[in-house]
Amino acid sequence: MVLARTVHTLDATTDATTAGATAVAVADGLITAVGTAADARRWRGPGTELIDLGDAVLVPGLVDGHSHPALGLELTTGTDLSAVRDLDGLRAALASAERLDGWVLAWNLDHNAFGDRPVHRSAVEDVLGPDTPAFIRLYDGHSALATGPALRAAGVTGPRTFAQRATVVCDPDGTPTGHLIEHAAMDLVTAVMPSLPLDQRRDALHALLLRMAGGGLAGAHVMDAGGDILDLVRAIEDTRHLPLRLRIAPWCMPGTDADGLRELAALQAESGRNWLVGGVKLFVDGTVEGGSAWLEHPDCHGEGTAALWLDPAEYTDVVRQLDAYGVRTATHAIGDAGVRHVLDTVAALPGRGRGRHRIEHIETLGDEQARRFAELGVPASMQPTHSAYTRADHTDAWSTRLGTERADRAWICRTLRDTGATLALGSDWPIAHHDPRGVLAYARLRRHAGTDTTPVNPLQALTPLMALEGYTTHAARAAGESDRTGRIAPGLRADLTAFALDPLTADPDAFAGTAVPLTMSNGVVTNRGGS
Ligand SMILES: [Zn+2]
């Protein structure tokens, strides 16, 4: 049983009876009652465990709508380059970087570090030495820079063709520059890269999930089944409680045939105590900075006019077949043409897909397409802190690619909510920090809490309630789980988060640093008092 100063149930059906609620009873992983401290005295039996949170505020357990915990650990192996601002900084960081089996692995590099210069291995090779393979991931997760020895280890000596849009960028003479765009190109090198043994990765995943629980996360929609995550969560549950309830969506990449689709459908039955395979993740495009977002009009470098699928009609056909299997989909769509294509695809499904198909990211979009989310019942899933990679004055790589008009339509969270769409919020960790307090604050401020950065597209700021709903009721709706979680009501899963400051009334700059006295996932306490 949990007592708090205030319980925000976010439950429209019981709000009348639970207005002023300060107590929640839990048994066998479920919420059994919601009421006052006086009610709680009646609920109490001899074996009842009481958690008195004092002045804290209890809300439904927060769910990150887009996260990559296991793949993220793989993507974040090596040196963190997030503090690098320019080429000198990059060279200095690489010169002193740790080696793993002789390789330098690094991640989180901002494209802006290259300034006006192309992303090219010649900018860093001399500081690494002639025999050191290096693989440096750009922050967007969709491109990387490999040095000569890394390319040689992978046997990459020139341009390649792929079943999906992906590029081994080459100089005019056909020599690879080291810039690898999209997963199929990066996979050439990641396939030969060193990685840590399974038990170490299992423990690293468990530790990461505990840190996430410490920030208030009770669950996450995992947008990949990479990094051996199914093996890792099974291994964790052999001996421990999985700290977050994970809803895992494996990828369906271009070229997946009928057998592949059948396997993805069969995989949907897999589950454990606190995880399940739920849905499939697809990509319809790449990223703005990489020139691979699918835009209605070319970007300022003349790129960005193509889908990730060589024939977008194949994407539509695959979604139609998955829908026929009853499989939910989540499609990465960043450019306005990509979003339109997914919406067109859903509009043509029987029953418009019954709310089972959602769109991830949506970085630049006009009002006309924005309205269709609510009309078609397509949940939007967005990561407000991604806009921190842009600048309000449009001098960053993302904005200069798009030009002023499209950069002004950056991350239109508020427009989507105001037109009635479901809007799940998340971090896309490791692309941005997983802490939900920071994302909730950012969604309201359109800048990082505790900074004086000029807000990006501030008219798109969410209200405190809209932001909290993005991690609770709307996250549940986006996954088709509203009857099981997302609110505090009897019969729902016991997913609970408590904050010292009230997320609905606290100043957002202060809220980002508030204490998290309790996180409960599926009835199990996963964080007590923490950060
Ligand atoms: Zn993602």
Coordinates of C-alpha atoms and ligand atoms in Angstrom, one line a residue:
M1 CA 0.0 0.0 0.0
V2 CA 1.3 3.5 -1.0
L3 CA 0.5 6.8 0.7
A4 CA 1.3 10.2 -0.8
R5 CA 0.4 13.8 -0.5
T6 CA -1.5 13.7 -3.8
V7 CA -2.3 11.0 -6.3
H8 CA -2.8 12.1 -9.9
T9 CA -4.7 9.1 -11.2
L10 CA -5.1 10.6 -14.8
D11 CA -8.2 8.4 -14.8
A12 CA -11.2 10.2 -16.2
T13 CA -13.7 7.5 -15.3
T14 CA -12.8 7.5 -11.5
D15 CA -11.7 11.1 -11.0
A16 CA -15.0 12.1 -9.4
T17 CA -14.6 9.4 -6.7
T18 CA -10.9 9.6 -6.3
A19 CA -10.5 13.4 -6.4
G20 CA -8.3 14.0 -3.3
A21 CA -6.9 10.5 -3.5
T22 CA -3.8 10.0 -1.3
A23 CA -3.6 6.2 -1.1
V24 CA -3.2 3.3 -3.6
A25 CA -3.5 -0.4 -2.7
V26 CA -1.5 -3.0 -4.6
A27 CA -1.7 -6.8 -4.6
D28 CA -0.3 -9.4 -7.0
G29 CA 1.0 -6.8 -9.4
L30 CA -2.3 -5.0 -9.8
I31 CA -3.8 -1.8 -8.3
T32 CA -6.7 -3.0 -6.1
A33 CA -8.0 0.2 -4.7
V34 CA -7.6 4.0 -4.8
G35 CA -8.8 6.3 -2.0
T36 CA -7.8 8.3 1.0
A37 CA -5.6 7.7 4.1
A38 CA -8.9 6.8 6.0
D39 CA -9.7 4.2 3.3
A40 CA -6.2 2.9 3.6
R41 CA -6.6 2.1 7.3
R42 CA -9.6 -0.1 6.4
W43 CA -7.6 -1.9 3.6
R44 CA -4.8 -2.8 5.9
G45 CA -4.3 -6.4 6.8
P46 CA -1.8 -8.1 9.0
G47 CA 0.8 -8.7 6.2
T48 CA 0.3 -5.3 4.5
E49 CA 3.5 -3.5 3.6
L50 CA 3.1 0.2 3.9
I51 CA 5.1 2.7 1.8
D52 CA 4.5 6.2 3.1
L53 CA 5.8 8.7 0.6
G54 CA 5.0 11.7 2.9
D55 CA 4.9 14.9 0.8
A56 CA 5.5 13.2 -2.6
V57 CA 3.1 13.1 -5.5
L58 CA 2.1 9.8 -7.1
V59 CA 1.4 9.5 -10.8
P60 CA 1.0 6.5 -13.1
G61 CA 4.3 4.7 -13.8
L62 CA 6.1 6.6 -16.6
V63 CA 6.8 4.8 -19.8
D64 CA 9.4 6.0 -22.4
G65 CA 7.6 5.7 -25.7
H66 CA 10.8 5.2 -27.7
S67 CA 13.9 3.6 -26.3
H68 CA 16.8 1.4 -27.3
P69 CA 18.2 0.0 -24.1
A70 CA 20.2 -3.1 -25.3
L71 CA 21.0 -1.7 -28.8
G72 CA 21.9 1.5 -27.0
L73 CA 24.4 -0.2 -24.9
E74 CA 26.0 -1.5 -28.0
L75 CA 25.8 2.0 -29.6
T76 CA 27.3 3.6 -26.5
T77 CA 30.3 1.2 -26.2
G78 CA 33.4 3.3 -26.2
T79 CA 34.1 7.0 -26.0
D80 CA 31.3 9.5 -25.5
L81 CA 31.8 12.4 -27.9
S82 CA 28.8 14.4 -26.8
A83 CA 31.1 17.2 -25.5
V84 CA 32.9 17.6 -28.8
R85 CA 32.1 20.8 -30.6
D86 CA 34.6 21.0 -33.4
L87 CA 37.3 19.0 -35.3
D88 CA 40.1 19.9 -32.8
G89 CA 37.9 18.6 -30.0
L90 CA 37.2 15.4 -32.0
R91 CA 40.9 14.8 -32.7
A92 CA 41.9 15.4 -29.1
A93 CA 39.1 13.0 -27.9
L94 CA 40.2 10.2 -30.3
A95 CA 43.9 10.6 -29.6
S96 CA 43.2 9.7 -25.9
A97 CA 40.4 7.2 -26.5
E98 CA 40.4 3.8 -24.9
R99 CA 40.9 0.7 -27.1
L100 CA 38.7 -2.4 -27.2
D101 CA 40.6 -5.3 -28.8
G102 CA 42.7 -2.7 -30.6
W103 CA 39.6 -0.8 -31.9
V104 CA 38.6 2.8 -31.0
L105 CA 34.8 2.8 -30.7
A106 CA 33.1 6.2 -30.2
W107 CA 29.6 7.6 -30.3
N108 CA 27.4 10.6 -30.0
L109 CA 29.3 12.9 -32.4
D110 CA 27.4 16.0 -33.5
H111 CA 27.5 16.6 -37.3
N112 CA 28.2 20.2 -36.5
A113 CA 31.7 19.2 -35.3
F114 CA 32.7 19.0 -39.0
G115 CA 31.5 22.6 -39.7
D116 CA 31.4 23.1 -43.4
R117 CA 33.7 20.2 -44.1
P118 CA 32.4 16.8 -45.3
V119 CA 32.4 13.9 -42.8
H120 CA 35.7 12.3 -43.9
R121 CA 38.1 9.8 -42.3
S122 CA 41.0 12.0 -43.4
A123 CA 40.0 14.5 -40.6
V124 CA 40.9 12.0 -37.9
E125 CA 43.2 9.2 -39.2
D126 CA 46.5 10.8 -38.5
V127 CA 45.8 11.1 -34.8
L128 CA 44.8 7.4 -34.5
G129 CA 47.8 6.0 -36.3
P130 CA 47.8 3.9 -39.5
D131 CA 46.8 0.6 -37.9
T132 CA 44.0 1.5 -35.5
P133 CA 40.5 0.7 -36.8
A134 CA 38.0 3.2 -35.5
F135 CA 34.2 3.3 -35.7
I136 CA 32.6 6.7 -34.7
R137 CA 28.9 6.9 -34.6
L138 CA 27.2 10.2 -35.4
Y139 CA 24.6 11.2 -32.8
D140 CA 21.6 10.5 -35.0
G141 CA 22.3 6.8 -34.9
H142 CA 21.9 6.5 -38.6
S143 CA 25.4 7.2 -39.8
A144 CA 29.0 6.7 -38.8
L145 CA 32.6 7.4 -39.7
A146 CA 34.9 4.4 -40.2
T147 CA 38.6 4.8 -40.6
G148 CA 40.7 3.1 -43.3
P149 CA 41.8 0.1 -41.1
A150 CA 38.1 -0.5 -40.0
L151 CA 37.0 -0.4 -43.6
R152 CA 39.8 -2.8 -44.6
A153 CA 38.8 -5.2 -41.7
A154 CA 35.3 -5.2 -43.2
G155 CA 36.5 -5.6 -46.8
V156 CA 34.9 -2.3 -47.8
T157 CA 36.9 -0.9 -50.7
G158 CA 34.3 1.0 -52.8
P159 CA 30.6 1.8 -53.3
R160 CA 28.0 -0.9 -52.5
T161 CA 24.4 -1.5 -53.4
F162 CA 21.8 -2.5 -50.8
A163 CA 18.2 -3.8 -50.7
Q164 CA 17.4 -0.5 -48.9
R165 CA 18.7 3.0 -49.3
A166 CA 22.1 3.1 -47.7
T167 CA 25.4 4.5 -48.8
V168 CA 29.1 3.8 -48.6
V169 CA 30.1 7.4 -49.4
C170 CA 33.1 7.6 -51.7
D171 CA 35.4 10.1 -53.1
P172 CA 35.3 10.9 -56.8
D173 CA 37.9 8.2 -57.4
G174 CA 35.7 5.5 -55.7
T175 CA 37.6 5.3 -52.4
P176 CA 35.3 5.2 -49.4
T177 CA 35.4 8.4 -47.3
G178 CA 34.5 6.4 -44.3
H179 CA 31.1 8.0 -44.0
L180 CA 28.5 5.2 -43.8
I181 CA 24.9 6.2 -44.1
E182 CA 22.0 4.0 -42.8
H183 CA 22.1 0.7 -41.0
A184 CA 22.9 -1.6 -44.0
A185 CA 26.1 0.4 -44.7
M186 CA 27.1 0.6 -41.0
D187 CA 26.4 -3.1 -40.5
L188 CA 29.3 -3.9 -42.9
V189 CA 31.7 -2.7 -40.2
T190 CA 29.7 -3.4 -37.0
A191 CA 29.7 -7.1 -38.1
V192 CA 33.5 -7.3 -37.7
M193 CA 33.8 -5.0 -34.6
P194 CA 34.6 -6.4 -31.1
S195 CA 31.8 -6.7 -28.6
L196 CA 31.6 -7.5 -24.9
P197 CA 30.6 -11.1 -23.7
L198 CA 26.9 -11.8 -23.0
D199 CA 27.1 -11.9 -19.2
Q200 CA 28.7 -8.5 -19.1
R201 CA 26.1 -7.1 -21.4
R202 CA 23.3 -8.7 -19.3
D203 CA 24.6 -7.0 -16.2
A204 CA 25.2 -3.7 -18.1
L205 CA 21.5 -3.8 -19.3
H206 CA 20.3 -4.5 -15.8
A207 CA 22.3 -1.6 -14.4
L208 CA 21.0 0.7 -17.1
L209 CA 17.4 -0.3 -16.5
L210 CA 17.9 0.4 -12.7
R211 CA 19.2 3.9 -13.6
M212 CA 16.2 4.4 -15.8
A213 CA 13.9 3.3 -12.9
G214 CA 15.8 5.8 -10.7
G215 CA 14.6 8.6 -13.0
G216 CA 11.0 7.4 -12.7
L217 CA 10.6 5.1 -15.6
A218 CA 8.4 2.0 -15.0
G219 CA 8.4 0.8 -18.6
A220 CA 9.6 1.5 -22.1
H221 CA 8.6 0.8 -25.7
V222 CA 11.8 -0.7 -27.1
M223 CA 12.1 0.1 -30.8
D224 CA 14.4 -2.8 -31.7
A225 CA 15.2 -6.3 -30.8
G226 CA 18.9 -5.7 -31.5
G227 CA 21.8 -6.1 -29.1
D228 CA 20.5 -9.6 -28.3
I229 CA 17.9 -8.0 -26.1
L230 CA 15.6 -11.1 -26.0
D231 CA 18.5 -13.2 -24.7
L232 CA 19.5 -10.5 -22.3
V233 CA 16.0 -10.0 -20.7
R234 CA 15.6 -13.8 -20.4
A235 CA 19.0 -14.0 -18.7
I236 CA 18.0 -11.1 -16.3
E237 CA 14.7 -12.8 -15.4
D238 CA 16.4 -16.1 -14.6
T239 CA 17.6 -14.5 -11.4
R240 CA 16.2 -11.0 -11.0
H241 CA 13.2 -8.7 -11.7
L242 CA 13.4 -6.8 -14.9
P243 CA 13.4 -3.2 -13.6
L244 CA 11.3 -1.8 -16.5
R245 CA 8.4 -3.4 -18.3
L246 CA 9.7 -3.7 -21.8
R247 CA 7.5 -3.8 -24.9
I248 CA 9.9 -4.9 -27.6
A249 CA 9.3 -4.2 -31.3
P250 CA 11.8 -6.0 -33.7
W251 CA 12.7 -4.4 -37.0
C252 CA 11.2 -5.2 -40.3
M253 CA 13.6 -3.9 -42.9
P254 CA 13.2 -3.6 -46.7
G255 CA 13.6 -6.9 -48.4
T256 CA 11.7 -8.9 -45.7
D257 CA 9.8 -11.6 -47.6
A258 CA 6.6 -13.5 -46.7
D259 CA 8.5 -16.0 -44.5
G260 CA 10.1 -13.1 -42.7
L261 CA 6.8 -11.5 -42.1
R262 CA 5.3 -14.7 -40.8
E263 CA 8.2 -15.0 -38.4
L264 CA 7.7 -11.5 -37.1
A265 CA 4.0 -12.3 -36.5
A266 CA 4.9 -15.5 -34.7
L267 CA 7.5 -13.6 -32.5
Q268 CA 4.6 -11.5 -31.1
A269 CA 3.7 -14.4 -28.8
E270 CA 7.1 -14.2 -26.9
S271 CA 7.0 -12.8 -23.4
G272 CA 8.4 -13.0 -19.9
R273 CA 7.3 -11.8 -16.5
N274 CA 8.0 -8.1 -17.2
W275 CA 8.5 -8.0 -21.0
L276 CA 6.8 -8.9 -24.2
V277 CA 7.3 -8.7 -27.9
G278 CA 4.8 -6.0 -29.0
G279 CA 4.6 -4.8 -32.6
V280 CA 7.2 -4.3 -35.3
K281 CA 9.4 -1.3 -36.0
L282 CA 9.8 -0.1 -39.6
F283 CA 11.7 2.8 -41.1
V284 CA 10.3 4.8 -44.0
D285 CA 13.3 7.2 -44.1
G286 CA 16.5 8.2 -42.4
T287 CA 17.6 11.5 -40.9
V288 CA 17.6 15.2 -41.9
E289 CA 21.3 15.7 -41.1
G290 CA 22.3 12.6 -43.2
G291 CA 20.3 13.8 -46.2
S292 CA 18.1 10.7 -45.9
A293 CA 14.9 12.1 -44.5
W294 CA 12.1 11.7 -47.1
L295 CA 11.0 15.3 -47.9
E296 CA 8.3 16.7 -50.1
H297 CA 10.9 19.0 -51.6
P298 CA 14.7 18.5 -51.7
D299 CA 16.7 19.9 -48.8
C300 CA 19.2 22.7 -49.3
H301 CA 21.9 20.3 -50.5
G302 CA 19.5 18.9 -53.1
E303 CA 19.0 15.7 -51.1
G304 CA 16.2 14.1 -49.1
T305 CA 13.8 13.2 -51.9
A306 CA 13.8 9.4 -51.5
A307 CA 12.3 6.8 -49.1
L308 CA 14.5 4.3 -47.4
W309 CA 12.6 1.7 -49.4
L310 CA 13.7 1.6 -53.0
D311 CA 10.0 1.3 -53.8
P312 CA 7.7 2.9 -51.2
A313 CA 4.8 0.8 -52.4
E314 CA 6.6 -2.2 -50.9
Y315 CA 6.5 -0.6 -47.5
T316 CA 2.7 -0.1 -47.9
D317 CA 2.3 -3.8 -48.9
V318 CA 4.4 -5.0 -45.9
V319 CA 2.3 -2.9 -43.5
R320 CA -0.9 -4.3 -45.1
Q321 CA 0.3 -7.8 -44.5
L322 CA 1.4 -7.2 -41.0
D323 CA -2.0 -5.6 -40.3
A324 CA -3.7 -8.7 -41.7
Y325 CA -1.7 -10.7 -39.1
G326 CA -3.0 -8.3 -36.4
V327 CA 0.6 -7.0 -35.8
R328 CA 0.9 -3.4 -34.6
T329 CA 3.6 -1.3 -36.3
A330 CA 5.7 1.7 -35.4
T331 CA 7.3 3.5 -38.3
H332 CA 10.2 5.8 -38.1
A333 CA 9.2 8.8 -40.4
I334 CA 11.1 12.0 -40.0
G335 CA 10.5 14.0 -43.2
D336 CA 7.1 15.3 -44.2
A337 CA 6.9 13.1 -47.3
G338 CA 7.7 10.1 -45.2
V339 CA 5.0 10.9 -42.7
R340 CA 2.5 11.5 -45.5
H341 CA 3.3 8.1 -47.0
V342 CA 2.7 6.3 -43.7
L343 CA -0.6 8.2 -43.2
D344 CA -1.6 7.3 -46.7
T345 CA -0.7 3.7 -46.0
V346 CA -2.8 3.5 -42.9
A347 CA -5.7 5.3 -44.6
A348 CA -5.9 2.5 -47.1
L349 CA -6.0 -0.3 -44.5
P350 CA -9.3 -2.0 -43.5
G351 CA -10.8 0.0 -40.7
R352 CA -7.9 2.4 -41.1
G353 CA -5.8 0.0 -39.1
R354 CA -7.9 0.4 -35.9
G355 CA -5.3 2.6 -34.2
R356 CA -2.7 -0.1 -34.4
H357 CA -0.1 1.8 -36.5
R358 CA 1.9 4.6 -35.0
I359 CA 4.5 7.0 -36.4
E360 CA 7.9 7.8 -34.7
H361 CA 9.8 11.1 -34.7
I362 CA 7.9 13.4 -37.0
E363 CA 10.6 16.1 -37.1
T364 CA 9.1 18.6 -39.6
L365 CA 5.5 18.6 -40.7
G366 CA 2.9 21.1 -42.1
D367 CA -0.6 21.5 -40.5
E368 CA -2.4 19.7 -43.3
Q369 CA -0.7 16.3 -42.6
A370 CA -0.7 17.0 -38.8
R371 CA -4.5 17.0 -38.8
R372 CA -4.6 13.6 -40.3
F373 CA -3.2 11.9 -37.1
A374 CA -6.4 12.5 -35.2
E375 CA -8.6 11.8 -38.2
L376 CA -7.0 8.4 -38.9
G377 CA -6.4 7.5 -35.3
V378 CA -2.7 7.2 -35.8
P379 CA -0.7 7.7 -32.6
A380 CA 2.3 10.1 -32.8
S381 CA 5.4 9.3 -30.9
M382 CA 7.9 12.1 -30.4
Q383 CA 11.1 12.9 -28.6
P384 CA 11.1 16.6 -27.7
T385 CA 14.8 16.7 -26.6
H386 CA 15.9 15.8 -30.1
S387 CA 15.2 19.4 -31.1
A388 CA 18.0 20.4 -28.7
Y389 CA 20.3 19.3 -31.6
T390 CA 19.0 22.3 -33.5
R391 CA 19.3 26.0 -32.7
A392 CA 16.5 28.6 -32.6
D393 CA 18.6 30.8 -35.0
H394 CA 18.7 28.0 -37.6
T395 CA 22.5 27.9 -37.8
D396 CA 22.7 24.1 -37.0
A397 CA 23.1 21.3 -39.5
W398 CA 19.5 20.1 -39.2
S399 CA 18.0 23.6 -39.9
T400 CA 20.4 24.6 -42.7
R401 CA 19.5 21.3 -44.5
L402 CA 15.8 22.2 -44.3
G403 CA 15.8 26.0 -44.7
T404 CA 13.8 28.4 -42.6
E405 CA 10.3 27.4 -43.5
R406 CA 10.6 23.8 -42.7
A407 CA 12.9 24.4 -39.7
D408 CA 10.1 26.6 -38.3
R409 CA 7.9 23.4 -38.3
A410 CA 10.3 21.6 -36.0
W411 CA 8.8 19.0 -33.6
I412 CA 5.1 20.2 -33.7
C413 CA 4.1 18.5 -30.5
R414 CA 1.5 21.1 -29.5
T415 CA -0.2 21.2 -32.9
L416 CA -0.6 17.4 -32.8
R417 CA -2.2 17.5 -29.3
D418 CA -4.4 20.5 -30.2
T419 CA -5.8 18.6 -33.2
G420 CA -6.7 15.7 -31.0
A421 CA -3.9 13.3 -31.7
T422 CA -2.5 10.7 -29.3
L423 CA 1.1 11.9 -28.5
A424 CA 3.5 9.5 -26.7
L425 CA 6.7 11.1 -25.5
G426 CA 10.1 9.5 -25.1
S427 CA 13.8 9.9 -25.3
D428 CA 15.0 7.5 -28.1
W429 CA 17.9 6.8 -25.7
P430 CA 20.8 6.7 -26.5
I431 CA 20.1 9.5 -29.0
A432 CA 19.0 11.7 -26.1
H433 CA 19.2 11.1 -22.3
H434 CA 16.6 8.7 -20.9
D435 CA 15.7 10.7 -17.8
P436 CA 11.9 11.4 -18.1
R437 CA 12.2 14.4 -15.8
G438 CA 14.4 16.2 -18.3
V439 CA 12.1 15.3 -21.2
L440 CA 9.0 16.4 -19.4
A441 CA 10.7 19.7 -18.6
Y442 CA 11.9 20.1 -22.2
A443 CA 8.5 19.4 -23.6
R444 CA 7.2 22.4 -21.6
L445 CA 10.3 24.7 -22.1
R446 CA 11.5 23.7 -25.6
R447 CA 15.0 24.0 -24.2
H448 CA 17.0 22.0 -21.6
A449 CA 16.1 22.8 -18.0
G450 CA 18.6 24.9 -16.2
T451 CA 20.0 26.6 -19.3
D452 CA 19.4 30.0 -20.9
T453 CA 19.3 28.6 -24.5
T454 CA 16.8 30.2 -26.7
P455 CA 13.8 27.8 -27.0
V456 CA 13.3 26.0 -30.3
N457 CA 9.8 26.7 -31.8
P458 CA 8.4 27.6 -28.4
L459 CA 4.8 27.8 -29.6
Q460 CA 5.0 24.0 -29.7
A461 CA 5.5 23.7 -25.9
L462 CA 3.1 21.3 -24.2
T463 CA 1.1 22.0 -21.0
P464 CA 2.3 20.2 -17.9
L465 CA -0.7 17.8 -18.2
M466 CA -0.1 17.1 -21.9
A467 CA 3.6 16.3 -21.1
L468 CA 2.7 13.9 -18.3
E469 CA 0.0 12.3 -20.4
G470 CA 2.7 11.7 -23.1
Y471 CA 4.5 9.3 -20.6
T472 CA 1.3 7.8 -19.2
T473 CA -2.2 7.7 -20.7
H474 CA -1.0 8.5 -24.2
A475 CA 1.9 6.1 -24.1
A476 CA -0.5 3.4 -23.1
R477 CA -2.9 4.3 -25.9
A478 CA -0.1 4.3 -28.5
A479 CA 0.6 0.7 -27.5
G480 CA -3.0 -0.4 -27.3
E481 CA -2.6 -1.0 -23.6
S482 CA -5.1 1.6 -22.1
D483 CA -7.1 -1.2 -20.5
R484 CA -4.0 -2.4 -18.6
T485 CA -1.8 0.6 -17.7
G486 CA -1.3 4.3 -18.0
R487 CA -3.7 5.3 -15.2
I488 CA -4.1 4.7 -11.5
A489 CA -7.3 2.7 -11.2
P490 CA -8.4 -0.6 -9.7
G491 CA -7.6 -3.6 -12.0
L492 CA -4.8 -1.9 -13.8
R493 CA -1.2 -3.0 -13.6
A494 CA 0.7 -1.6 -10.6
D495 CA 3.0 0.7 -12.5
L496 CA 3.6 3.8 -10.3
T497 CA 6.0 6.7 -10.1
A498 CA 6.4 9.3 -7.3
F499 CA 8.1 12.7 -7.5
A500 CA 9.0 15.1 -4.7
L501 CA 7.7 18.0 -6.9
D502 CA 4.3 17.9 -8.5
P503 CA 4.8 17.5 -12.3
L504 CA 1.5 19.4 -12.9
T505 CA 2.3 22.5 -10.9
A506 CA 6.1 22.6 -10.3
D507 CA 8.3 25.0 -12.3
P508 CA 9.8 22.9 -15.1
D509 CA 13.4 24.0 -14.5
A510 CA 13.1 22.8 -10.9
F511 CA 11.1 19.7 -11.8
A512 CA 14.0 18.4 -14.0
G513 CA 16.0 17.9 -10.8
T514 CA 13.3 16.7 -8.5
A515 CA 13.8 13.6 -6.4
V516 CA 12.1 10.3 -7.3
P517 CA 11.1 8.6 -4.1
L518 CA 9.4 5.6 -5.7
T519 CA 9.2 3.7 -8.9
M520 CA 7.1 0.5 -9.1
S521 CA 7.0 -1.7 -12.3
N522 CA 4.4 -4.5 -12.5
G523 CA 3.9 -4.4 -8.7
V524 CA 7.6 -4.6 -7.8
V525 CA 9.5 -1.6 -6.3
T526 CA 12.4 -0.9 -8.6
N527 CA 13.6 2.4 -7.2
R528 CA 13.3 3.8 -3.7
G529 CA 14.5 7.2 -2.8
G530 CA 17.0 7.2 -5.7
S531 CA 18.4 10.2 -7.6
Ligands
ZN1 ZN 14.8 5.0 -32.4

